[in-house]
GROMACS .gro file of C-alpha atoms in nm:
model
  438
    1UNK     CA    1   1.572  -3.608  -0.107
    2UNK     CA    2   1.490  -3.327  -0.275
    3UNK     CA    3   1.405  -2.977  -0.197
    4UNK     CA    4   1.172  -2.699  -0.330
    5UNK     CA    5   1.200  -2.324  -0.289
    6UNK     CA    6   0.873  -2.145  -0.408
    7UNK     CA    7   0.844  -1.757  -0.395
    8UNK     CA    8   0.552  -1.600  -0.504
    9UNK     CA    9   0.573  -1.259  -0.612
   10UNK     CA   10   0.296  -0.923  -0.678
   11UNK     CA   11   0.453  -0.593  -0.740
   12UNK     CA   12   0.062  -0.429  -0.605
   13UNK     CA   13  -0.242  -0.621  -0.486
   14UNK     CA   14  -0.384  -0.565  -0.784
   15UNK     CA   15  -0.125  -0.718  -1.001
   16UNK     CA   16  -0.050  -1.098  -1.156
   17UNK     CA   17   0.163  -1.256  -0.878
   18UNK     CA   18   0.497  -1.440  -0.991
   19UNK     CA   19   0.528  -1.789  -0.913
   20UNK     CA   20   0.916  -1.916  -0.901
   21UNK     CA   21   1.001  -2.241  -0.784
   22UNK     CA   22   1.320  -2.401  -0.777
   23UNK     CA   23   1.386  -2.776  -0.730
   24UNK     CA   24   1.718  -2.930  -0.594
   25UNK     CA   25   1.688  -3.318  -0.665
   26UNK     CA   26   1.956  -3.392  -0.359
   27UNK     CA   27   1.983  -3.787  -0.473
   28UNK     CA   28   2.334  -3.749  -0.549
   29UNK     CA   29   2.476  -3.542  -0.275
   30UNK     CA   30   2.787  -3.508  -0.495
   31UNK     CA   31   2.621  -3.333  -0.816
   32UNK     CA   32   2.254  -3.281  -0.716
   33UNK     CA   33   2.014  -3.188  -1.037
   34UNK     CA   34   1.791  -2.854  -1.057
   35UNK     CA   35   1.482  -2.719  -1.235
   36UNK     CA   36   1.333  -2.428  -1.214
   37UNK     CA   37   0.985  -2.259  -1.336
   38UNK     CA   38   0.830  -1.920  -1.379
   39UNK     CA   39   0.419  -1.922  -1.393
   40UNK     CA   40   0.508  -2.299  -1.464
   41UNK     CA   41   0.702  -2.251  -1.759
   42UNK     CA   42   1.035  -2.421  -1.755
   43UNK     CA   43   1.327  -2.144  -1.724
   44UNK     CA   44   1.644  -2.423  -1.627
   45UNK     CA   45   1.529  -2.809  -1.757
   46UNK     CA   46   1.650  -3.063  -1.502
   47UNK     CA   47   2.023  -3.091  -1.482
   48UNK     CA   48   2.340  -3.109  -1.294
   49UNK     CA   49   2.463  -2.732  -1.224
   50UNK     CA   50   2.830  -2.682  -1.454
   51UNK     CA   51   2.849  -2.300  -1.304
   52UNK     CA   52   2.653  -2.065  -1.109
   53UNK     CA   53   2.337  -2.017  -1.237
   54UNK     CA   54   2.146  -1.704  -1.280
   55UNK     CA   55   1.802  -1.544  -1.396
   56UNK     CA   56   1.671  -1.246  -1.443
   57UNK     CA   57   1.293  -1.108  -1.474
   58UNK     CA   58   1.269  -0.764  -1.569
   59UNK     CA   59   0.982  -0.540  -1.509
   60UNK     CA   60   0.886  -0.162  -1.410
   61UNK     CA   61   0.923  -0.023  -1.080
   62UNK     CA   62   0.594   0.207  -0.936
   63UNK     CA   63   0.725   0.557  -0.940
   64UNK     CA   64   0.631   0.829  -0.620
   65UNK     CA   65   0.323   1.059  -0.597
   66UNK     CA   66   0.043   0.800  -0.788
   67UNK     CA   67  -0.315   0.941  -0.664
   68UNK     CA   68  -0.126   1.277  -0.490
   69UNK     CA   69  -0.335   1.597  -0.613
   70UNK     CA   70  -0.113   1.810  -0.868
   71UNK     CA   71   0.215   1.596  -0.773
   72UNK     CA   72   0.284   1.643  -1.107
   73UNK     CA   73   0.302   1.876  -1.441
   74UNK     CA   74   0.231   1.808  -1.808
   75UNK     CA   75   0.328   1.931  -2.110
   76UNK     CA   76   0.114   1.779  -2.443
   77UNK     CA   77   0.384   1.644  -2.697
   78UNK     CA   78   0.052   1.788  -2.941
   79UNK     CA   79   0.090   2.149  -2.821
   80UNK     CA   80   0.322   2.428  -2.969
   81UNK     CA   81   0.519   2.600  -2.679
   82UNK     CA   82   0.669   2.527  -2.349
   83UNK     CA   83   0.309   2.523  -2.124
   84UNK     CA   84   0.309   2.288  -1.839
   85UNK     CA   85   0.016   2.221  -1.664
   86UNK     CA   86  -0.106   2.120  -1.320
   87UNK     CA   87  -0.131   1.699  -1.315
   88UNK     CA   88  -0.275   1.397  -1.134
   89UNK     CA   89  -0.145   1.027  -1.191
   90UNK     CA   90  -0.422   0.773  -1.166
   91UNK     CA   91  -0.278   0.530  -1.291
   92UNK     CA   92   0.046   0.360  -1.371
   93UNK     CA   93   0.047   0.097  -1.685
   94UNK     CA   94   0.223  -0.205  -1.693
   95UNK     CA   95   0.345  -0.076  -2.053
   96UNK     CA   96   0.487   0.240  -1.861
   97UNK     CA   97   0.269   0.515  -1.959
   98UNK     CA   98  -0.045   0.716  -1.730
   99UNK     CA   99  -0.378   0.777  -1.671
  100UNK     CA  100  -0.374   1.153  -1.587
  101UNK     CA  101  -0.614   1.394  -1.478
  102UNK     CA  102  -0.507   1.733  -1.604
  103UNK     CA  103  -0.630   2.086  -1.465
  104UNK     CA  104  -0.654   2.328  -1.847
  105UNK     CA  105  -0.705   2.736  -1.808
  106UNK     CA  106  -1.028   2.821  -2.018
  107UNK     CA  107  -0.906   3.158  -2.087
  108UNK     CA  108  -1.154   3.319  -1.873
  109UNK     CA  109  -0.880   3.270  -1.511
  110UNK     CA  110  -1.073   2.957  -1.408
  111UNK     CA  111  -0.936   2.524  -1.488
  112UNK     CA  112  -1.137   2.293  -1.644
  113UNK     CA  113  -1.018   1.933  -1.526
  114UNK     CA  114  -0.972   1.701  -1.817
  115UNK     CA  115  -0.886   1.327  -1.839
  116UNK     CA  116  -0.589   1.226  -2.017
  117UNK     CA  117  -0.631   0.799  -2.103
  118UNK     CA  118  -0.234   0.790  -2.242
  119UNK     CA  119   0.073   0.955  -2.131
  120UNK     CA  120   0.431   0.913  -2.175
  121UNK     CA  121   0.644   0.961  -1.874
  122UNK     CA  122   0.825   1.193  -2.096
  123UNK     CA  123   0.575   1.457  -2.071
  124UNK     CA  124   0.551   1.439  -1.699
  125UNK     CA  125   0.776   1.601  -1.436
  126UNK     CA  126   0.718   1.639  -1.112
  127UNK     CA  127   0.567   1.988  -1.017
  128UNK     CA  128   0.811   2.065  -0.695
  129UNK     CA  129   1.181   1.939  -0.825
  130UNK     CA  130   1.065   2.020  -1.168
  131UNK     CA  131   1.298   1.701  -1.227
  132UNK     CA  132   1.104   1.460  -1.537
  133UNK     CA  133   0.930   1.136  -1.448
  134UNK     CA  134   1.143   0.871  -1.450
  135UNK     CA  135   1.023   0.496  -1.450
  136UNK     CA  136   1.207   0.295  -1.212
  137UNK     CA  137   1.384  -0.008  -1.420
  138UNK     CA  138   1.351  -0.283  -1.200
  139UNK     CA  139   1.447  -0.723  -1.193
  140UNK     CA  140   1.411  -0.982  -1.035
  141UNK     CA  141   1.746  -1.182  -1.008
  142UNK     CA  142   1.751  -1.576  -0.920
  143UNK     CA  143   2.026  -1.720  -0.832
  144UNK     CA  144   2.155  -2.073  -0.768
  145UNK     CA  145   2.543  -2.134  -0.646
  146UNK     CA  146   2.676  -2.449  -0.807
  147UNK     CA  147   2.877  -2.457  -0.460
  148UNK     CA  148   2.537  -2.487  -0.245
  149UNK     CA  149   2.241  -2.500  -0.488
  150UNK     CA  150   2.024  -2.553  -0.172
  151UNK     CA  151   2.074  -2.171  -0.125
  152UNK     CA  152   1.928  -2.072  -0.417
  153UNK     CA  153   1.838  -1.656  -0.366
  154UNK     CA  154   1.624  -1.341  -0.510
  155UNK     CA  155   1.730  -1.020  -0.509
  156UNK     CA  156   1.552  -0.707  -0.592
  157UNK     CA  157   1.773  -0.500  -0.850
  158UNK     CA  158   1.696  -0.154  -0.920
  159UNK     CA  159   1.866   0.157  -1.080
  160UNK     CA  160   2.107   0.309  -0.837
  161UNK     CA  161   1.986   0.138  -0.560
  162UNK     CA  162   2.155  -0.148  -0.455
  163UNK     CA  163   1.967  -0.486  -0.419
  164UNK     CA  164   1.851  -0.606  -0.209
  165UNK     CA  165   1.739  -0.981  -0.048
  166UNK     CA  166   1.371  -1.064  -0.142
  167UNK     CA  167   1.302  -1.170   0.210
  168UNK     CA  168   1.319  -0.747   0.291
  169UNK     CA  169   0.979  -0.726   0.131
  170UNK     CA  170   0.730  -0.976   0.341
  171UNK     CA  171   0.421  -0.784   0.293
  172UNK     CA  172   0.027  -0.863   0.388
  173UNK     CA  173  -0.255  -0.642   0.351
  174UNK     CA  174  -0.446  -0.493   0.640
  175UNK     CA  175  -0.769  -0.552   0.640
  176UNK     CA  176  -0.722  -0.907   0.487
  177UNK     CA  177  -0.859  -1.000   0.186
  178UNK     CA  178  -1.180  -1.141   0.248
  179UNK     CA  179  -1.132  -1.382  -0.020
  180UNK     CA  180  -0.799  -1.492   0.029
  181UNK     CA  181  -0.439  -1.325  -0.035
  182UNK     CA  182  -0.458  -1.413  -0.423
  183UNK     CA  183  -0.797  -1.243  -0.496
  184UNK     CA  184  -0.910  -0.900  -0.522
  185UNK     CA  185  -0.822  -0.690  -0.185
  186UNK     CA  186  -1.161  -0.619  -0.013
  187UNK     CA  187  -1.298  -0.246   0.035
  188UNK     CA  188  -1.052  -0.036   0.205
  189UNK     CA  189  -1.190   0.086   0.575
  190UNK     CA  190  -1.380   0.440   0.540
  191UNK     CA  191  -1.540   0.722   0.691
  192UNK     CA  192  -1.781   0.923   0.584
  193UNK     CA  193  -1.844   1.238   0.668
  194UNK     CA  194  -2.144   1.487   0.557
  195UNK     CA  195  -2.069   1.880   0.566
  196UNK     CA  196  -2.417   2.104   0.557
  197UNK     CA  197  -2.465   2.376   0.280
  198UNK     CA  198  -2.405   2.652   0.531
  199UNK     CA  199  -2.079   2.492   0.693
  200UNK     CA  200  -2.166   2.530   1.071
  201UNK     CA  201  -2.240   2.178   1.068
  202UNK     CA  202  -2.045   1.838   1.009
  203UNK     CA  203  -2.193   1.468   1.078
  204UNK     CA  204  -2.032   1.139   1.048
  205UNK     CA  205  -2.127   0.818   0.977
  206UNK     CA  206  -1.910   0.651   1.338
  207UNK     CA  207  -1.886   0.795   1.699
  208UNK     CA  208  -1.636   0.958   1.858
  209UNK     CA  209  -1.379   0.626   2.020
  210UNK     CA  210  -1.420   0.519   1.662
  211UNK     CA  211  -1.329   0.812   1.467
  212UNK     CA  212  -1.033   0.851   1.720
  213UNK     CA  213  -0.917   0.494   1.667
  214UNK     CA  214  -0.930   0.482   1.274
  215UNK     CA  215  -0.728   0.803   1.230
  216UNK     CA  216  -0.491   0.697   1.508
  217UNK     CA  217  -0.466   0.314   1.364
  218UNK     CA  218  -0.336   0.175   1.740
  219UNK     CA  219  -0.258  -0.157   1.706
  220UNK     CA  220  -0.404  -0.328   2.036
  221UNK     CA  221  -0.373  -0.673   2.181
  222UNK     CA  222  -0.646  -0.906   2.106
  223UNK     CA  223  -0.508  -1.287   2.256
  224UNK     CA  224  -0.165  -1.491   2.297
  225UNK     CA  225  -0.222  -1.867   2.291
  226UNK     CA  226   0.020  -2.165   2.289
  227UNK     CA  227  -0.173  -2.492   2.180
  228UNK     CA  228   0.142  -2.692   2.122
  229UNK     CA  229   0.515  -2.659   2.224
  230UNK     CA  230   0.532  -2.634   1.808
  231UNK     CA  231   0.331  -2.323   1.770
  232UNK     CA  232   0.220  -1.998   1.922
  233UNK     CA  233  -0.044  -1.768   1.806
  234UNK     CA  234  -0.149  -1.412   1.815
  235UNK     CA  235  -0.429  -1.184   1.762
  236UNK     CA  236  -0.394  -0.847   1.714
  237UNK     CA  237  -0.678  -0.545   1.581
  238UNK     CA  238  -0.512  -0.236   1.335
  239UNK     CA  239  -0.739   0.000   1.405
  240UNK     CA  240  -1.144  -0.002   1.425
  241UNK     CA  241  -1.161  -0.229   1.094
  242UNK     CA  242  -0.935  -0.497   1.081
  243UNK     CA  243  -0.790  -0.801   1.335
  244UNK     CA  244  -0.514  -1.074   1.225
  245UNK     CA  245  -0.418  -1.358   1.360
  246UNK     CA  246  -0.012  -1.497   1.323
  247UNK     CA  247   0.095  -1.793   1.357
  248UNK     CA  248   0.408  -1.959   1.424
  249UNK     CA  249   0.477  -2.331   1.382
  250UNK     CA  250   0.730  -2.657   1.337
  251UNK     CA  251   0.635  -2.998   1.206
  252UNK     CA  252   0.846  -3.167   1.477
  253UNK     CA  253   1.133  -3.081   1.717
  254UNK     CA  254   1.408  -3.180   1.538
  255UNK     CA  255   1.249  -2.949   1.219
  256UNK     CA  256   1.445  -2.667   1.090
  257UNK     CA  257   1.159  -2.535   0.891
  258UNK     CA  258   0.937  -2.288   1.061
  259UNK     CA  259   0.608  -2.187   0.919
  260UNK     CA  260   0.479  -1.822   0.976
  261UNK     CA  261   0.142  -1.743   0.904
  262UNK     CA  262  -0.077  -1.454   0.850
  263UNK     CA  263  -0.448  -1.495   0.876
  264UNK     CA  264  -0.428  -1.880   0.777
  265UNK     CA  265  -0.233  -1.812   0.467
  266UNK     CA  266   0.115  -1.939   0.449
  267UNK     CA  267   0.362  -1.569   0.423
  268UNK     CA  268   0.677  -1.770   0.504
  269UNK     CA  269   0.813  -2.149   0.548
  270UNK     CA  270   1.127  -2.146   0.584
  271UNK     CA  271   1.526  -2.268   0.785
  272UNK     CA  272   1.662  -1.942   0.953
  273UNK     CA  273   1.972  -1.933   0.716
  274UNK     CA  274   1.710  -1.907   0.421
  275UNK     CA  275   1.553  -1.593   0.568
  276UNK     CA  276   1.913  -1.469   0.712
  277UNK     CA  277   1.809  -1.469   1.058
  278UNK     CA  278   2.044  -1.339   1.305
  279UNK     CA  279   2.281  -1.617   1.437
  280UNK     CA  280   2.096  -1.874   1.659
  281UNK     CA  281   1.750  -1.725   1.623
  282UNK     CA  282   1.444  -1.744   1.347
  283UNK     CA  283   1.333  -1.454   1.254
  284UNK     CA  284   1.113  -1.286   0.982
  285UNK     CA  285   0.987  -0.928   0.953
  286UNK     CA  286   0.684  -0.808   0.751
  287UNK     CA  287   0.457  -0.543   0.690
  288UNK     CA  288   0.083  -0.513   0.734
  289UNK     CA  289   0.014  -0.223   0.496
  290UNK     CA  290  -0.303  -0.061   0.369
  291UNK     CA  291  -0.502   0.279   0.343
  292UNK     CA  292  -0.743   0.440   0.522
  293UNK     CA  293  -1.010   0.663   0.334
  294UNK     CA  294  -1.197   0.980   0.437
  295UNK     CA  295  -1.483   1.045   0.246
  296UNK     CA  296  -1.638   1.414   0.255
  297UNK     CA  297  -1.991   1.442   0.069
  298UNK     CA  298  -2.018   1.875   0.050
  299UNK     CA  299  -2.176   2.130  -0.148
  300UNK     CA  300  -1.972   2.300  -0.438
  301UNK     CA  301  -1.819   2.647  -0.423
  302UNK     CA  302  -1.768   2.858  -0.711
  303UNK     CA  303  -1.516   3.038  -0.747
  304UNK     CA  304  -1.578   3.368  -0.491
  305UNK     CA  305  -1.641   3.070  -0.231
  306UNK     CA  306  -2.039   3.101  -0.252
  307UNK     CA  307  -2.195   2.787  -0.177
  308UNK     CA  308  -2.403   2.639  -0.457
  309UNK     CA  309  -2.664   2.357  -0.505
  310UNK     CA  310  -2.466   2.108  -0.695
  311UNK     CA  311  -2.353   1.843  -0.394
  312UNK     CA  312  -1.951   1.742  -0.461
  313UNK     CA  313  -1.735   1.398  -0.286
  314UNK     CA  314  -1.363   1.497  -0.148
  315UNK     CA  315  -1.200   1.137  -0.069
  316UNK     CA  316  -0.851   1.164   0.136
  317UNK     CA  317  -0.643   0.815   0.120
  318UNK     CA  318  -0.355   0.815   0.363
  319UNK     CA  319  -0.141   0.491   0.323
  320UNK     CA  320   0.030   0.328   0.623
  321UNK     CA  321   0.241   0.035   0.689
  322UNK     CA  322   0.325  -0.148   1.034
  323UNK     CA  323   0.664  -0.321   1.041
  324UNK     CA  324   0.624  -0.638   1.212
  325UNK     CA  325   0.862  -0.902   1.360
  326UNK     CA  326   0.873  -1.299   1.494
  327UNK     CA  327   1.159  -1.443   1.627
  328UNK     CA  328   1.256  -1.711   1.877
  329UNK     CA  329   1.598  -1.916   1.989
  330UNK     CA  330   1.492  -2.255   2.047
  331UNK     CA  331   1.155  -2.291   2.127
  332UNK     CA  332   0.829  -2.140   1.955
  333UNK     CA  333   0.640  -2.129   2.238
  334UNK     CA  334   0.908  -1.835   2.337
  335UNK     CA  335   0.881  -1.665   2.031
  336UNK     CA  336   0.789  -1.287   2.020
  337UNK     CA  337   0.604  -1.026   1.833
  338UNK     CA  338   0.695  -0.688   1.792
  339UNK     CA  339   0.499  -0.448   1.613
  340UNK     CA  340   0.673  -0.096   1.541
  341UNK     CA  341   0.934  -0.206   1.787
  342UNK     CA  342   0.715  -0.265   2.065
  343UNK     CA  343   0.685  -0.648   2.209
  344UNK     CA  344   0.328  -0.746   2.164
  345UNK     CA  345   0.297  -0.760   2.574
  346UNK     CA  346   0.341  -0.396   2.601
  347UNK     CA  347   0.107  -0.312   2.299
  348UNK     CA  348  -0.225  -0.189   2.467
  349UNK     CA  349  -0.536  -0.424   2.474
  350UNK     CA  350  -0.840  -0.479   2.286
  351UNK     CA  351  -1.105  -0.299   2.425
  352UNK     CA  352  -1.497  -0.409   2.265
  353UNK     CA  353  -1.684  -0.146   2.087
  354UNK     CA  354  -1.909   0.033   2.289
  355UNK     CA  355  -2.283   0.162   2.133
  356UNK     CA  356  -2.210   0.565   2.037
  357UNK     CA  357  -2.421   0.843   1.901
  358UNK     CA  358  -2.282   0.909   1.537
  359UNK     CA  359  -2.047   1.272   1.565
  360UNK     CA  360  -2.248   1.566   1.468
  361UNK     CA  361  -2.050   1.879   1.518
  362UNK     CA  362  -1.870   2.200   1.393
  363UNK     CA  363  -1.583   2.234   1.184
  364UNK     CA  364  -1.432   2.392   1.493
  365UNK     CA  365  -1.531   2.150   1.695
  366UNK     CA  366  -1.421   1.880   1.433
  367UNK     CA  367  -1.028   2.008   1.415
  368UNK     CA  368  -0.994   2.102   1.753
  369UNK     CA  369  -1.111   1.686   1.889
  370UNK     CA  370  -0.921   1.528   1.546
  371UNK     CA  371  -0.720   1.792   1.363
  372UNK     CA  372  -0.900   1.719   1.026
  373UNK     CA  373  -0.988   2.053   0.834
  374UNK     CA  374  -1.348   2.010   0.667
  375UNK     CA  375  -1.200   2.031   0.291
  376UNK     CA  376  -1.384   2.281   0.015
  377UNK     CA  377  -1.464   2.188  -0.368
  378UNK     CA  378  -1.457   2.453  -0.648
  379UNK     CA  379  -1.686   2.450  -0.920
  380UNK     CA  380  -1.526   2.665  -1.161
  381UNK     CA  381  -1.838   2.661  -1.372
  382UNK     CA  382  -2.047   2.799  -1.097
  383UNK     CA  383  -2.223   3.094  -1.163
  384UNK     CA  384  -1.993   3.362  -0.986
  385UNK     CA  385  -1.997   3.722  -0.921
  386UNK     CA  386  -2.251   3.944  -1.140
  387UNK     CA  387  -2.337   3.602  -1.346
  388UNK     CA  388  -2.455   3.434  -0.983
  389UNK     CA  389  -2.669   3.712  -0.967
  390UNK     CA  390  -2.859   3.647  -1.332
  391UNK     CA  391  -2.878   3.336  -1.223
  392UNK     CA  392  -3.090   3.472  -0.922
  393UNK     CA  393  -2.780   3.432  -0.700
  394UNK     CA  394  -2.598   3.084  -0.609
  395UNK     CA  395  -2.633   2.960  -0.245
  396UNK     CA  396  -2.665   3.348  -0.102
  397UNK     CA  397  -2.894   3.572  -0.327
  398UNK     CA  398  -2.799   3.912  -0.480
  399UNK     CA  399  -2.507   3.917  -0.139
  400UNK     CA  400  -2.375   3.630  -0.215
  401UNK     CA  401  -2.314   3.664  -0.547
  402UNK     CA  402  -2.135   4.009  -0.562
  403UNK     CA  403  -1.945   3.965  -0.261
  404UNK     CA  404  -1.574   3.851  -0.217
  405UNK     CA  405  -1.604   3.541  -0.083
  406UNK     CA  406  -1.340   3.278   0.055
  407UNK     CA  407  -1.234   3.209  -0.232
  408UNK     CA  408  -1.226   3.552  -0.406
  409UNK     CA  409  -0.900   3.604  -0.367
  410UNK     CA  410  -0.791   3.278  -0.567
  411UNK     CA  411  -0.727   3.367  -0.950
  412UNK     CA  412  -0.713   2.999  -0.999
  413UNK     CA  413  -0.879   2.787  -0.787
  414UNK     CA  414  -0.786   2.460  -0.776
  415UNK     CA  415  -1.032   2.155  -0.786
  416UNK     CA  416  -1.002   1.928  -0.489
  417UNK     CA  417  -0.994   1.565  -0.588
  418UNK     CA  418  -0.848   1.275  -0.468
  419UNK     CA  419  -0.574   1.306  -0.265
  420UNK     CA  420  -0.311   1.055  -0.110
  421UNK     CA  421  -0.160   1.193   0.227
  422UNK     CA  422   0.102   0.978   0.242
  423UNK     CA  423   0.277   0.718   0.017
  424UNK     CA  424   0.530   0.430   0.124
  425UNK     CA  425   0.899   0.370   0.029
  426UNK     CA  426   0.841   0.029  -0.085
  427UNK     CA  427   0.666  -0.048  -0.411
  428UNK     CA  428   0.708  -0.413  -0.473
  429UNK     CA  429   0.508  -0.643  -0.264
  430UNK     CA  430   0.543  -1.016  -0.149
  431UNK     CA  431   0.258  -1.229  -0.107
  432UNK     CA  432   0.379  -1.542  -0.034
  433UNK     CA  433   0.708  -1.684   0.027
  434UNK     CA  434   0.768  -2.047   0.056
  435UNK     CA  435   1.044  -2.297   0.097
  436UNK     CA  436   0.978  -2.609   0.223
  437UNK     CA  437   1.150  -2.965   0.206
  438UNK     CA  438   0.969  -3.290   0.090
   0.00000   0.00000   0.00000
């Protein structure tokens, strides 16, 4: 007789999830009684519903271009005149403010990165639209009809956006945590790749089908089973890295509560009017999302591109997301997967890894198989020009050092750090969404 409706809530993996729950004590159809809790703390004591009831739980959104080399521009509230500098976010703070890495002319034509601990958005703006950093005010709004408590909802409200249902934002990490979805996310997959002094040469730490597969991220077709007429697995591989098995199951028959599940962990249990499935079917979409990391260990430049002796790390994240789907009419065992809008039957198969040589080849070689460019890192306190030559030349003798090199032209180089190639639209995440009757 009653019924519970549990959401649980992280805006990033590596944030506190929010655990709501709403209970509907349906003993007297007539005026049924609800509770509900946040982190178990009581919000609404138990009681009979006079009017609609509603809830909100504020909290900051995750603004674009975190981790994106020079994405943005800073100007110190501490410094006299209008200077605005070249910027990296880190970080965002929970308090609203930045971990920033900062690239400072020395005077002498060359930067000097520097690490700023605290910034306020307000001396941020982004370097392209030269528009200021603005932190996306964001809540989470519960609410409970007095018509049909039983249909209690959350929406996502944000600043000129409308809102939207939190069923739109079903999201699971790819590769799954090893340690379940509310502990730390595991080590994101990675390649590593090793660029000699001289250039002509590039190794890597996988073979070529590999290589191919992780920057490509093909989602292939690892098994389709249906134990039971009340559930239906599948197995699928995102790239080279990481496999995940969903499920989809019923209690009994005559159940309207589904239960879909990614890699063993409850993501939804839910009636398809809870979930606003089209009319007739169960359905839920979701996102596997994660990041893939290219790791480049190198020798330094200085600043006329001379190679020097001091060994560097370039690390490239792109971010990716796979939109996912299960639905079914009547019965589970019919169900179907789609991944990017493709039904798992025509996704193409598993295939085991084969024993390969690790790549060892030319930059040439390297963008013309893959289309990755080897990347360069400036020292900009290199020896250069006549000083590389008191310093008995860096990476190419007396030559070396007076020459023009790559970089000569550059009266600013800028230091390569890390960089995120791509970034996703959606920055609040769903662990776990439950609703289930008792």
């Amino acid at each position: 007789h009653c019924k519970e409706m549990r959401w649980l809530i992280a805006q990033s993996y590596d944030s506190t999830p929010i655990d709501i729950c709403v209970i509907v004590d349906k003993q007297v159809m007539a005026s049924p009684e609800i509770s509900v809790h946040c982190n178990s703390k009581l919000v609404y004591p138990k009681a009979k519903l006079a009017k609609d009831f509603t809830w909100r739980m504020p909290f900051r959104g995750l603004i674009q271009g975190i981790h994106v080399t020079d994405y943005f521009e800073i100007r110190s509230e501490y410094m006299l005149g209008d200077f605005w500098f070249p910027a990296t976010i880190n970080l965002q703070r929970a308090d609203g403010t930045f971990q920033v890495t900062v690239k400072i002319p020395d005077g002498s034509g060359k930067f000097r990165t520097t690490d700023f601990p605290v910034v306020r958005a307000e001396s941020l703006r982004e370097a392209q639209t030269k528009l200021p950093v603005a932190v996306p005010s964001c809540a989470l709004v519960l609410s409970v009809p007095v018509a049909n408590p039983l249909h209690a909802t959350i929406n996502v409200a944000r600043d000129g956006v409308a809102s939207e249902m939190i069923t739109h934002f079903f999201n699971r990490p790819t590769p799954s945590p090893p340690n379940g979805i509310e502990k730390p996310p595991g080590a994101d997959p990675k390649v590593s790749f090793n660029i000699s002094k001289d250039r002509k040469t590039i190794t890597a730490d996988v073979g070529y089908a590999t290589l191919e597969h992780f920057l490509s991220g093909q989602v292939r077709t690892v098994s389709r089973d249906c134990p039971t007429k009340l559930n239906k697995i599948w197995c699928v591989q995102i790239g080279p890295y990481a496999k995940h098995t969903i499920e989809l199951k019923k209690d009994s028959m005559k159940s309207k509560i589904v239960t879909l599940s990614v890699d063993g962990e409850a993501l939804c249990e839910a009636a398809a009017e809870d979930i606003e499935s089209r009319e007739d079917w169960w359905e839920c979409s979701f996102r596997l999302s994660g990041q893939r990391i290219l790791e480049w260990n190198l020798y330094k430049n200085n600043v006329d591109g001379v190679p020097t002796d001091t060994k560097g790390q370039v690390v490239q994240r792109t971010v990716f997301a796979h939109q996912c789907s299960v639905s079914f009419v009547d019965n589970i065992n019919e169900a179907t997967l789609h991944i990017d809008d493709v039904e798992y039957k025509y996704l193409p198969d598993f295939v085991e890894p084969r024993a390969e040589e690790s790549l060892n080849l030319s930059p040439e070689g390297l963008m013309g198989s893959f289309g990755l460019m080897a990347p360069y890192q400036i020292d900009p306190d290199a020896p250069a020009g006549l000083r590389s030559v008191k310093f008995g030349g860096v990476g190419g003798g007396l030559l070396g050092g007076l020459c023009s090199g790559l970089f000569g032209c550059c009266a600013s180089p800028p230091a390569v750090t890390d960089s995120l190639l791509a970034t996703t639209e959606h920055a609040m995440i769903i662990e776990h969404a439950k609703i289930a009757e008792h």
